[in-house]
Coordinates of C-alpha atoms and ligand atoms in Angstrom, one line a residue:
X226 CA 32.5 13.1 7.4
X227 CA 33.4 12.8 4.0
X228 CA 31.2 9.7 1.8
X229 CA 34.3 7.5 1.9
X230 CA 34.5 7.5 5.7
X231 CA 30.9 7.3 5.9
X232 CA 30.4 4.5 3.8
X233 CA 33.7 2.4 5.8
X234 CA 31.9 3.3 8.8
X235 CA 28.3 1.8 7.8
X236 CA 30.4 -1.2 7.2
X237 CA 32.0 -1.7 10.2
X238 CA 28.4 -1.4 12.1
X239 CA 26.6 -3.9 8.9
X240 CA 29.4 -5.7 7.0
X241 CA 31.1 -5.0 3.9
X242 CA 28.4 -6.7 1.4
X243 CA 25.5 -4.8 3.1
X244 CA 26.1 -1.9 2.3
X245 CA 25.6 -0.8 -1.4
X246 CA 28.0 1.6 -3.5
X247 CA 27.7 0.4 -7.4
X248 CA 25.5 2.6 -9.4
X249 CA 23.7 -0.4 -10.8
X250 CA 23.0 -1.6 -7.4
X251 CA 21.5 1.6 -7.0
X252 CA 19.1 1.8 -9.6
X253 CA 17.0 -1.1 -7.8
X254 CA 16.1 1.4 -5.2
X255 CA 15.9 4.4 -7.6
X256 CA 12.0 4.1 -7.2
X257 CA 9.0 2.1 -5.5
X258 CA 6.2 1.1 -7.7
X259 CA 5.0 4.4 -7.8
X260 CA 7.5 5.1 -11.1
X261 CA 6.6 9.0 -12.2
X262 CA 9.7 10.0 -10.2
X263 CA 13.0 8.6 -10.0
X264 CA 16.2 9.3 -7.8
X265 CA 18.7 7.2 -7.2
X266 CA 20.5 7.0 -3.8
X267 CA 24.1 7.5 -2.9
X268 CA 24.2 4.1 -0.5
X269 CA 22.2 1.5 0.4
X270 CA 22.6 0.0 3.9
X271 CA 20.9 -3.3 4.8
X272 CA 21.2 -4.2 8.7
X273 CA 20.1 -7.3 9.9
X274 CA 19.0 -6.0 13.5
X275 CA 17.3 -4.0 15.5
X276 CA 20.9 -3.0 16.7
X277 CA 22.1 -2.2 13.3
X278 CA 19.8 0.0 12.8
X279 CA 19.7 1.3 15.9
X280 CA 23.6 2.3 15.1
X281 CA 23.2 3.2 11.6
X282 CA 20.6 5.8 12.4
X283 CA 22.9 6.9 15.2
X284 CA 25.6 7.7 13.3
X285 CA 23.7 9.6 10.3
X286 CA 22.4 11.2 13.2
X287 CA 25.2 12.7 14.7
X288 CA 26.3 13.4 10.9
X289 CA 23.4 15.2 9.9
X290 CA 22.5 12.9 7.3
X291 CA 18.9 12.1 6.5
X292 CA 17.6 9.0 5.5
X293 CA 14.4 7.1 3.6
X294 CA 13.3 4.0 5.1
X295 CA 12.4 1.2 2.8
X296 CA 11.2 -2.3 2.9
X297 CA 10.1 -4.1 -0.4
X298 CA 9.4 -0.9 -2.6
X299 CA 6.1 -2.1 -3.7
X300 CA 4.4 1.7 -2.2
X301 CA 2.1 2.8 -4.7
X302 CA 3.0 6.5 -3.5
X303 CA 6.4 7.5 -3.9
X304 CA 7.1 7.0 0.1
X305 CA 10.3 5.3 -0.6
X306 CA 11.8 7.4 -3.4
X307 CA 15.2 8.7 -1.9
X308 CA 14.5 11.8 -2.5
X309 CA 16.0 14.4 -0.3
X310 CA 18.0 11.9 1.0
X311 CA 20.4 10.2 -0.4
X312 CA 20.4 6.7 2.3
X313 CA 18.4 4.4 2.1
X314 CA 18.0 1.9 5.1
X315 CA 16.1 -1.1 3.6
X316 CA 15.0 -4.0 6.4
X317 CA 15.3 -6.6 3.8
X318 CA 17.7 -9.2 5.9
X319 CA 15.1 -8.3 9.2
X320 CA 13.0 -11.2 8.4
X321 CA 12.8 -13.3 11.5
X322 CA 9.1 -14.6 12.6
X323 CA 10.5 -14.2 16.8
X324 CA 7.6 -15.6 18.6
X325 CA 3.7 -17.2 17.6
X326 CA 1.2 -17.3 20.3
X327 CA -1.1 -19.1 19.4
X328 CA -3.3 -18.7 22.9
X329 CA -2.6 -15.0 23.0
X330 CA -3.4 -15.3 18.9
X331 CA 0.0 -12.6 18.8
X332 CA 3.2 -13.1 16.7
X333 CA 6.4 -10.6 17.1
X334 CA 7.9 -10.0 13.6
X335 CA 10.9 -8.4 12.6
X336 CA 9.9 -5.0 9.9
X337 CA 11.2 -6.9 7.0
X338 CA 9.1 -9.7 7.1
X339 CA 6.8 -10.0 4.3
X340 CA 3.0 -10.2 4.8
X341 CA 1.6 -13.4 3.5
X342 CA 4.6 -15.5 5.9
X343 CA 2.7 -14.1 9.1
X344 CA -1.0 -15.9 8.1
X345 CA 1.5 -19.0 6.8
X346 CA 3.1 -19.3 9.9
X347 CA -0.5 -19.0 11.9
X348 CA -2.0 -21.5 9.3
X349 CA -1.2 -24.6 11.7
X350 CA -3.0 -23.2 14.6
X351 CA -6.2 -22.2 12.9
X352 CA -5.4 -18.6 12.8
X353 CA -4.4 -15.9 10.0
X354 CA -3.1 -12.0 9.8
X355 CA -6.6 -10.1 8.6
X356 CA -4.4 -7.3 6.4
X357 CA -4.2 -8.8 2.9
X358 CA -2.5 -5.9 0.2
X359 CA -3.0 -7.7 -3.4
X360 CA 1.0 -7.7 -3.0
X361 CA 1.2 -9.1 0.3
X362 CA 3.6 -11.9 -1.2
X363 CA 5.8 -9.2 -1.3
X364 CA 5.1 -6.5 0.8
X365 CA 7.0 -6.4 4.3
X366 CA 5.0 -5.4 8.0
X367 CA 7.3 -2.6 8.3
X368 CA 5.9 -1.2 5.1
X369 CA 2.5 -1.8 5.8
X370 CA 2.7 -0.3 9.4
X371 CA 4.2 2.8 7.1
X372 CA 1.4 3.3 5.2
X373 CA -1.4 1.6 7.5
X374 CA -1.7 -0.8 4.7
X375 CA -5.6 -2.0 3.8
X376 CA -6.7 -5.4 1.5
X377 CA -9.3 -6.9 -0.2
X378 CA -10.4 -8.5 3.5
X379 CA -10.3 -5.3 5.2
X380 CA -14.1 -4.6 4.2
X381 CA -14.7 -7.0 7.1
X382 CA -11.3 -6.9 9.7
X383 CA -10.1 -3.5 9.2
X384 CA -6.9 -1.7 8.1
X385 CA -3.5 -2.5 9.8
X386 CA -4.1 -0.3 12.4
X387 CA -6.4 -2.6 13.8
X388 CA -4.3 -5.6 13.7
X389 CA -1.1 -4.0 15.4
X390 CA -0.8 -4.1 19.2
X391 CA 2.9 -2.9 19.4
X392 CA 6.4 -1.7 17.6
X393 CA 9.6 -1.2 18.2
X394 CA 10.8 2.0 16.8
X395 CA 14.1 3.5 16.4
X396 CA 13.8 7.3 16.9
X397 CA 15.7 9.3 14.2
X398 CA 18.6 9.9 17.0
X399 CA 18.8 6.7 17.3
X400 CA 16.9 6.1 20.4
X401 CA 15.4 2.9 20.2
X402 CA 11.4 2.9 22.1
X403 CA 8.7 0.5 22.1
X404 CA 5.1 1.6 21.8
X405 CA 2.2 0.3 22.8
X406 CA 2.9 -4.0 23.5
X407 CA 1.2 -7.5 24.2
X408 CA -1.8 -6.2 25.9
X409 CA -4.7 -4.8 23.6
X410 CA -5.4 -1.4 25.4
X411 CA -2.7 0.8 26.7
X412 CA -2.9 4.3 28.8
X413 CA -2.2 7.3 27.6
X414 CA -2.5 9.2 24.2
X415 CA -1.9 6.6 21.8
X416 CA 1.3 6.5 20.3
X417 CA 0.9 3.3 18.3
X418 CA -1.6 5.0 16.6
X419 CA 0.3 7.6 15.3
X420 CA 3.1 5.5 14.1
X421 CA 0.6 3.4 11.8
X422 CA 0.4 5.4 9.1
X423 CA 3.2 7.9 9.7
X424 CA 4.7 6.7 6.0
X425 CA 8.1 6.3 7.6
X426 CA 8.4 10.3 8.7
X427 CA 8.9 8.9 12.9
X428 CA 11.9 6.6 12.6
X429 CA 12.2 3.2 11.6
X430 CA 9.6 0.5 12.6
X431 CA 12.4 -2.1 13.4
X432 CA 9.8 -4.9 15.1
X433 CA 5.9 -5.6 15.5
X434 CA 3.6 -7.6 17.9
X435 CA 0.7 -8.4 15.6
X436 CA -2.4 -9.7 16.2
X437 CA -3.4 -13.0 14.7
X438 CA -7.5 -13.7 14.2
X439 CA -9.1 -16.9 13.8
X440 CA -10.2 -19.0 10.7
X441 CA -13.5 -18.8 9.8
X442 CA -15.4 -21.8 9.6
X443 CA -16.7 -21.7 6.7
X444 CA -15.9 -19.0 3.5
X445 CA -18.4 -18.8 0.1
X446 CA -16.9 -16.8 -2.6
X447 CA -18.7 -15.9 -5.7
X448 CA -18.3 -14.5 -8.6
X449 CA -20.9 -12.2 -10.0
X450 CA -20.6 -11.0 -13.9
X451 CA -22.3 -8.2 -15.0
X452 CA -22.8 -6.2 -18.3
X453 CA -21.8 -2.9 -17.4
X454 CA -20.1 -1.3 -14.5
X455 CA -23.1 0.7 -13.2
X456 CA -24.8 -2.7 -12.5
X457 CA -21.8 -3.8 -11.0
X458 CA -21.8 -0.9 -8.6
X459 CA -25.5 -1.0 -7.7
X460 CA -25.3 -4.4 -6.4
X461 CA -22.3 -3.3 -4.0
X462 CA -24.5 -0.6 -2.7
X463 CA -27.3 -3.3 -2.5
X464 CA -25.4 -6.1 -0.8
X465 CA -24.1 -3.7 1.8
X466 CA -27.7 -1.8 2.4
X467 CA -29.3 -5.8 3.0
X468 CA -26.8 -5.7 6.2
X469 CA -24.3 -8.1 4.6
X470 CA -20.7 -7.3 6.0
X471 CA -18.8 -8.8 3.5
X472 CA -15.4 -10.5 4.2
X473 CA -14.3 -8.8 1.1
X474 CA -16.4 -7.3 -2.4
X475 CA -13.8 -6.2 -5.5
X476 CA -14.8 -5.0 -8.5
X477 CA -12.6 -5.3 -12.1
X478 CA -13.9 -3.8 -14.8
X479 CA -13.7 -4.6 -18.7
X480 CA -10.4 -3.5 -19.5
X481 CA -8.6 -5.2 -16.5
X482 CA -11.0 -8.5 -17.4
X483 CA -9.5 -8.3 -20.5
X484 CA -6.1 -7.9 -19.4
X485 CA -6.1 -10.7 -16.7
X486 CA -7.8 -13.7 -19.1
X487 CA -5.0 -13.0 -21.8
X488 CA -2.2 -13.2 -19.4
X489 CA -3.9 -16.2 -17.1
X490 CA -6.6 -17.2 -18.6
X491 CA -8.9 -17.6 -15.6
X492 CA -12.2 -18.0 -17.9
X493 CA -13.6 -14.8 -17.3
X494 CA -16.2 -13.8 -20.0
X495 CA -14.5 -11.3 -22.1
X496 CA -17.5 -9.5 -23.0
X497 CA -18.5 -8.6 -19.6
X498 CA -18.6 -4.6 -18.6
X499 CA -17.3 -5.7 -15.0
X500 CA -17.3 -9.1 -12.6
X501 CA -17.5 -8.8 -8.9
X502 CA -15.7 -11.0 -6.0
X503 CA -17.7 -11.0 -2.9
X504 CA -16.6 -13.1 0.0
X505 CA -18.6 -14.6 2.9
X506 CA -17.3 -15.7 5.7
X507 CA -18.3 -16.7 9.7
X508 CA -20.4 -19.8 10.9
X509 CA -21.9 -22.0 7.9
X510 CA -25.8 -20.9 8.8
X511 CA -25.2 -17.4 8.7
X512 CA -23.0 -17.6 5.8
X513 CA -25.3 -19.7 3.9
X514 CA -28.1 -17.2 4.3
X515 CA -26.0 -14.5 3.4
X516 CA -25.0 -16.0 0.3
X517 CA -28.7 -16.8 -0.5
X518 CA -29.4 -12.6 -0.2
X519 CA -26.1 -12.1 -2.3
X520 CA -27.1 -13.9 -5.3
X521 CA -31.1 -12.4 -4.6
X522 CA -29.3 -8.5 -5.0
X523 CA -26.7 -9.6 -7.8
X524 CA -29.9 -11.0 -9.8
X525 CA -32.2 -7.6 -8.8
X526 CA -29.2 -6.0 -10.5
X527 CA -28.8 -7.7 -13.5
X528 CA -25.9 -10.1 -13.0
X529 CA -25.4 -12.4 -15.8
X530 CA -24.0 -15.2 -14.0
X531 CA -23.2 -16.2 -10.9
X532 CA -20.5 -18.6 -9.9
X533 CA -20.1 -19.8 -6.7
X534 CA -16.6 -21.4 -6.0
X535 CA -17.0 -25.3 -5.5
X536 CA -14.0 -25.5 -3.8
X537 CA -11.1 -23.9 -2.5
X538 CA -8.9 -25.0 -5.4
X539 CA -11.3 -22.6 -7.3
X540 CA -11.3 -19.8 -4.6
X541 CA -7.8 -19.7 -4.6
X542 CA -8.2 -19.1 -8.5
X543 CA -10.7 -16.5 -7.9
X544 CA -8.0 -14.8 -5.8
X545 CA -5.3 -15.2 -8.2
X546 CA -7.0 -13.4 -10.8
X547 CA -7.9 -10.6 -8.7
X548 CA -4.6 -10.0 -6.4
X549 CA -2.6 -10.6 -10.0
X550 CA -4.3 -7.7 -12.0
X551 CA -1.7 -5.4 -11.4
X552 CA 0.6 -7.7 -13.0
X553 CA -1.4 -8.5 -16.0
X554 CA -1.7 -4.6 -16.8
X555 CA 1.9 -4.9 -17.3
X556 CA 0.6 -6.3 -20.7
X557 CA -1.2 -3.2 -21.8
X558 CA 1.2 -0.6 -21.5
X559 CA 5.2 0.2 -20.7
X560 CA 4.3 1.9 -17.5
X561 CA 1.0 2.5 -15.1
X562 CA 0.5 4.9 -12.4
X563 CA -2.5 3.4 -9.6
X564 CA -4.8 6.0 -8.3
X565 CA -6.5 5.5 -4.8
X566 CA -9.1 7.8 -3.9
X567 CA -12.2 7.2 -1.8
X568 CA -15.9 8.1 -2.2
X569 CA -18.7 7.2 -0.5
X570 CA -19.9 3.8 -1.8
X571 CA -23.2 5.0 -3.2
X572 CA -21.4 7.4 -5.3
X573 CA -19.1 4.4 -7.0
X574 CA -20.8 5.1 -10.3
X575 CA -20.8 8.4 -10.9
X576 CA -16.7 8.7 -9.9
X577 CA -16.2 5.6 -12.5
X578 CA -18.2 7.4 -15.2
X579 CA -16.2 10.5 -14.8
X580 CA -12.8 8.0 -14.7
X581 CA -13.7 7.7 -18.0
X582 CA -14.7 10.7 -19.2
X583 CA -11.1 12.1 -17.9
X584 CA -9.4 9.3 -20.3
X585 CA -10.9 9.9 -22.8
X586 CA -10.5 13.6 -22.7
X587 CA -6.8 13.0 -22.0
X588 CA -6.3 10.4 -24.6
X589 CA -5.5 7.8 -21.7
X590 CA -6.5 4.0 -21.2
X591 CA -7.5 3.8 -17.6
X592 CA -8.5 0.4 -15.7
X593 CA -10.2 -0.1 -12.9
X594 CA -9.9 -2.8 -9.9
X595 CA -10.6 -1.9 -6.5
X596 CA -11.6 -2.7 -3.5
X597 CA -15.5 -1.4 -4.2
X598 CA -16.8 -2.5 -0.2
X599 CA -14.6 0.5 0.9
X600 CA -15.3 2.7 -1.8
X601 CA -11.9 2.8 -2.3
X602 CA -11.3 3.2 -6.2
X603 CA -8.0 2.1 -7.9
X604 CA -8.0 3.5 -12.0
X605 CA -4.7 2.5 -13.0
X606 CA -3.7 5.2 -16.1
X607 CA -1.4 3.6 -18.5
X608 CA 1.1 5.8 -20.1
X609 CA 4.6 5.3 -22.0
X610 CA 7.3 7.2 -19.5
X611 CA 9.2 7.8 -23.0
X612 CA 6.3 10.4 -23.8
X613 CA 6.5 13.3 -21.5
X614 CA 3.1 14.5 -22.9
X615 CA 1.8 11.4 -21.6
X616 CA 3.2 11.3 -18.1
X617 CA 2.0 15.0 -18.1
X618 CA -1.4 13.9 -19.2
X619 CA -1.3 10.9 -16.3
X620 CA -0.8 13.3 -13.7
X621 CA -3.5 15.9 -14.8
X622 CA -6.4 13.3 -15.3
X623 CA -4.8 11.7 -11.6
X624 CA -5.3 15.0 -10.1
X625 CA -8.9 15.7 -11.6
X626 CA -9.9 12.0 -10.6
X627 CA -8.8 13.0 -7.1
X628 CA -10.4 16.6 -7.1
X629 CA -13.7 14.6 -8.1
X630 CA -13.5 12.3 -4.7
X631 CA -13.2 15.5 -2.1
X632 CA -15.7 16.8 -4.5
X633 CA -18.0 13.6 -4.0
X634 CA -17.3 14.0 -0.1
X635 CA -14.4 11.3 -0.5
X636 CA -10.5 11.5 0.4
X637 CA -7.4 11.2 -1.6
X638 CA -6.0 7.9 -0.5
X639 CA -7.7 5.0 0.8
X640 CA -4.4 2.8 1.8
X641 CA -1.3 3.8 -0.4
X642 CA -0.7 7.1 1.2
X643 CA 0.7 10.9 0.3
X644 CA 4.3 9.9 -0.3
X645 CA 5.5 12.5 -2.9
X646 CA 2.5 12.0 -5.1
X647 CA 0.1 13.5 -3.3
X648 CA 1.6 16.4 -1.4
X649 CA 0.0 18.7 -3.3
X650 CA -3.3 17.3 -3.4
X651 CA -3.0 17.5 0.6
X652 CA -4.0 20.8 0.7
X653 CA -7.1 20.3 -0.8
X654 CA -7.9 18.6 2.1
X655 CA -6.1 20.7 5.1
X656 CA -5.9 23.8 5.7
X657 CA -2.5 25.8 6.2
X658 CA -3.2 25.4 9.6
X659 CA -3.9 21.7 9.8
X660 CA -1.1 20.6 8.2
X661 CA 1.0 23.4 10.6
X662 CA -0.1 20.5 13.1
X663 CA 0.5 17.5 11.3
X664 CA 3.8 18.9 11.0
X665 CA 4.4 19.9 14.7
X666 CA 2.9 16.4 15.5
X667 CA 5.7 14.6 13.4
X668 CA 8.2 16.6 15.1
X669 CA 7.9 15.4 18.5
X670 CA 9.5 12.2 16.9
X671 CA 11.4 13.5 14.0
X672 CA 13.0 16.8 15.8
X673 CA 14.7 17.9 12.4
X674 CA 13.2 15.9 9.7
X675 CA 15.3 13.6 9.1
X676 CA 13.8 10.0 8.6
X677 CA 12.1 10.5 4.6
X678 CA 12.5 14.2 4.6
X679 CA 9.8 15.2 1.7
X680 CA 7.6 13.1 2.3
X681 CA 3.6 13.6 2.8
X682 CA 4.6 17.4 3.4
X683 CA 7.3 19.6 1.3
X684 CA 10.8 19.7 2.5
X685 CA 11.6 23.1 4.4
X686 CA 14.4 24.3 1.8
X687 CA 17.6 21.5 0.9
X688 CA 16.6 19.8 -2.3
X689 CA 14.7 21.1 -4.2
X690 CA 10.9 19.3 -6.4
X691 CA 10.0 19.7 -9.4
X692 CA 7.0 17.9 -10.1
X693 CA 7.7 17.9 -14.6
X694 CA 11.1 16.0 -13.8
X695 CA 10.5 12.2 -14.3
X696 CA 14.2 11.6 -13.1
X697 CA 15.8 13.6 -10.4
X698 CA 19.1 14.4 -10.0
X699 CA 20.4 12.8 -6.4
X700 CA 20.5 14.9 -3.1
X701 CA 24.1 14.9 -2.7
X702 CA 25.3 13.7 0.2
X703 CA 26.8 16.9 2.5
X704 CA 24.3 19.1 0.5
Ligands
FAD1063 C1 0.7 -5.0 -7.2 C2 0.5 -4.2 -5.9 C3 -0.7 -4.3 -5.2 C4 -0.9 -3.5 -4.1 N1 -2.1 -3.7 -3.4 C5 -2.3 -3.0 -2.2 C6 -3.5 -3.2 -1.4 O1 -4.3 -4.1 -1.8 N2 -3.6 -2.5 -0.3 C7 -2.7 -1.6 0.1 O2 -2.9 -0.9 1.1 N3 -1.5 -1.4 -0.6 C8 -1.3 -2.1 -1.8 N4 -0.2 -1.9 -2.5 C9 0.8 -0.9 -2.0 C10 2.0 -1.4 -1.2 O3 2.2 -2.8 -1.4 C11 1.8 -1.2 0.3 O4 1.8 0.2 0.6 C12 2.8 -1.8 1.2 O5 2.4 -1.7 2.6 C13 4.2 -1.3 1.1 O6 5.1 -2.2 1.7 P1 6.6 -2.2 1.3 O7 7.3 -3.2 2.3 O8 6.8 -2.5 -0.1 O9 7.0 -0.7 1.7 P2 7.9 0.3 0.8 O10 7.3 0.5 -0.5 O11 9.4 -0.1 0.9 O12 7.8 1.6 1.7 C14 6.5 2.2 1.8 C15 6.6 3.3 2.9 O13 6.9 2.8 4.1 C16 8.1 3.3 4.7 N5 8.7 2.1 5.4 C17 9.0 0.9 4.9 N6 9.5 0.1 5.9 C18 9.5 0.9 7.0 C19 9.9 0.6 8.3 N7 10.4 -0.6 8.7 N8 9.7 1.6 9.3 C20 9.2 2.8 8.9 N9 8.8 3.1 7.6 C21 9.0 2.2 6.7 C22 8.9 3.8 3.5 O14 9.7 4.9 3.9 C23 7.7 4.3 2.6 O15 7.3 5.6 3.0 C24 0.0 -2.6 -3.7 C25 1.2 -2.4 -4.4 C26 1.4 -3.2 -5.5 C27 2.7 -3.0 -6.3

């Protein structure tokens, strides 16, 4: 079929003004936030049901086109670069909330809904959605299922995979199937859990039952200041060795202090090596206790004030400053590229102390906030993309700052996935023959690799990477 036909065909099965031609339409989906690489698609096509998509993935099917699903574009990985593909199917009209339940504490969601409307529309009936991405007012469920998405309060309630009971899935023929459901367990190999995490390489997640938890009754958030990171650090191994199980403990150190008081001015000491949030939540006796051992370790390890929010007007603004730091770094530098890697919490301070010794080797600024409960590290490298020494100098330290974590006995993603960034870096993990059976595994749903061909493992010839380019040239369609 030649584009022209293609393109009248998507629109007869979505409508003329959902499906995207103009080249600077395009360019909004040329990228996610993961901006080293860049590839603009040939068409966009934006159903609005599962039966949309359902026929839109039928007919690229039968056409042998592949395709790269996409929800808000906020991956921190590269998972929705169009890149061996040159359709994207984005969910962004597949917003509807279908059904709360508040006895069965389950909601059914459309992909494209966006995480923080779930715990808003479970507000009323004293329940919330656990996973909580700094950009979950912008992040959408299908997107999270993609990359099993984590939060600053899955220290305490676990990643999305924990949260999600069912999904409907439309196969890469265009089979629509529904895994797992309403009930928590289900027989047989589990499915579900295969599709959490699969980074869009098994179809498109087109709906999700969720599971909703309850409000705590009572929540203490502090905020611990400390002179230099290594403190800061020592008192995240402490909390966690007193048996505290934190609802969430983040750590931001000087530079992204720095950055977030200039562009919000939260009050945040600028002279401070690194603050931590910690967050307490459960029954007011046991959190009350807890809090009283919290502030004990923060003291043992030389915290320089403690603040414990009066109020929920000034937890909110606690939150603000943290889940907004990605957006303050926007003042430091033209572009940023966020590492996630993961060591074992005791080794926090010896993987920050080599963060910076690999900028300043490099010549890079690096910041770090991250999610230090999990031991999952976020340095965000700033670079200028105009510089190709520096983009070249972003990826080498990224890549030594990675080695260092499977060094440390770590991984080399704690929640944003392999996407195209990391395929490389996979094999320094798996063996030839591991990822043979990842790859076997994702072709019992994706037969011929065609839902985000490239993705978490090289493409098997067709177009070809180049990991210097920082914009690619399209896969043509028909190529
Ligand atoms: C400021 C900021 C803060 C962030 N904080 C966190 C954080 O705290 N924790 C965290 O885990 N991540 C975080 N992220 C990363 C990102 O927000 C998450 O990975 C999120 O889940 C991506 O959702 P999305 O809708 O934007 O997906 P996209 O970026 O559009 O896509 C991500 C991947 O999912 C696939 N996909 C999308 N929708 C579907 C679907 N319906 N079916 C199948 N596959 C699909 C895509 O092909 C791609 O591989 C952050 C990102 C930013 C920019």
């Amino acid at each position: 079929m030649q584009p022209r036909s293609l393109i009248g065909s998507l629109r007869r099965i979505v409508g003329d003004r959902h499906v995207l031609v103009d080249p600077m339409e395009l360019r909004v989906y040329e990228c996610d936030g993961y901006t080293l690489e860049k590839s603009p698609p040939e068409i966009v096509v934006l159903p609005g049901s599962t039966e949309e998509v359902r026929a839109v993935v039928e007919l690229l099917f039968r056409e042998g086109i592949p395709f790269v699903p996409r929800g808000a574009g906020t991956g921190l990985s590269g998972g929705a670069l169009p890149r061996g593909a040159s359709v994207v199917l984005c969910t962004s009209r597949m917003t509807r909330i279908l059904d709360v339940d508040p006895k069965g504490r389950r909601v059914v969601v459309e992909a494209g809904v966006v995480n923080s409307w779930v715990s808003r529309a479970a507000a009323p009936y004293g329940l919330f959605y656990a996973p909580d991405p700094s950009s979950q007012p912008a992040c959408t469920i299908g997107g999270n299922i993609a990359e099993n998405s984590g939060g600053p309060h899955t220290l305490k309630y676990g990643v999305t995979t924990n949260h999600v009971l069912g999904v409907e899935l439309v196969l890469p023929s265009g089979e629509v199937v529904w895994l797992g459901g309403a009930a928590e367990e289900t027989l047989g190999y589990d499915l579900l859990g295969l599709v959490v995490g699969s980074e869009g390489t098994f179809g498109i997640v087109t709906k999700a039952v969720l599971k909703l938890s309850k409000l705590p009754q009572e929540t203490a958030t502090l905020l611990a200041v400390f002179s230099s990171v290594d403190d800061a650090t020592r008192a995240v191994s402490g909390i966690v060795a007193s048996g505290i199980v934190p609802a969430a403990l983040e750590l931001m150190d000087r530079k992204i202090i720095d950055a977030v008081e200039a562009a919000y001015g939260f009050g945040f000491p600028t002279d401070a090596g690194a603050v931590l949030i910690v967050e307490l939540d459960g029954r007011p006796e046991g959190v009350s206790a807890q809090l009283e051992r919290t502030l004990a370790v923060c003291r043992t390890q030389g915290a320089r004030e403690l603040r414990v929010a009066r109020d929920e007007k000034e937890r909110e603004a606690l939150w603000k400053s943290r889940k907004r730091a990605f957006g303050a770094v926007g003042r430091l530098a033209p572009n940023y590229c966020t590492q996630d890697g993961v060591v074992p919490r005791t080794r926090l301070s010896e993987i920050l102390r080599f963060v910076e010794e690999v900028g300043r080797r490099h010549g890079i600024e690096i910041g770090n906030v991250f999610h230090a409960g999990d031991g999952n590290i976020h340095p965000i490298l700033l670079y200028d993309e105009r510089r190709p020494e520096e983009v070249e100098k972003v990826r080498a330290a990224g890549r030594e700052i990675l080695e260092a974590c499977i060094a440390m006995g770590g991984s080399i993603t704690g929640e944003h996935g392999i996407g195209v960034e990391k395929m490389e870096e996979l094999r320094l993990l798996f063996s030839e023959d591991d990822l043979a059976v990842q790859r076997e595994l994702r072709r019992v749903f994706d037969p011929l690799e065609r839902s985000n061909p490239g993705k978490i493992f090289a493409m098997p010839g067709g177009c070809v990477e180049t990991r210097r380019a920082t914009r690619l040239g399209a896969c043509k369609l028909g190529a």
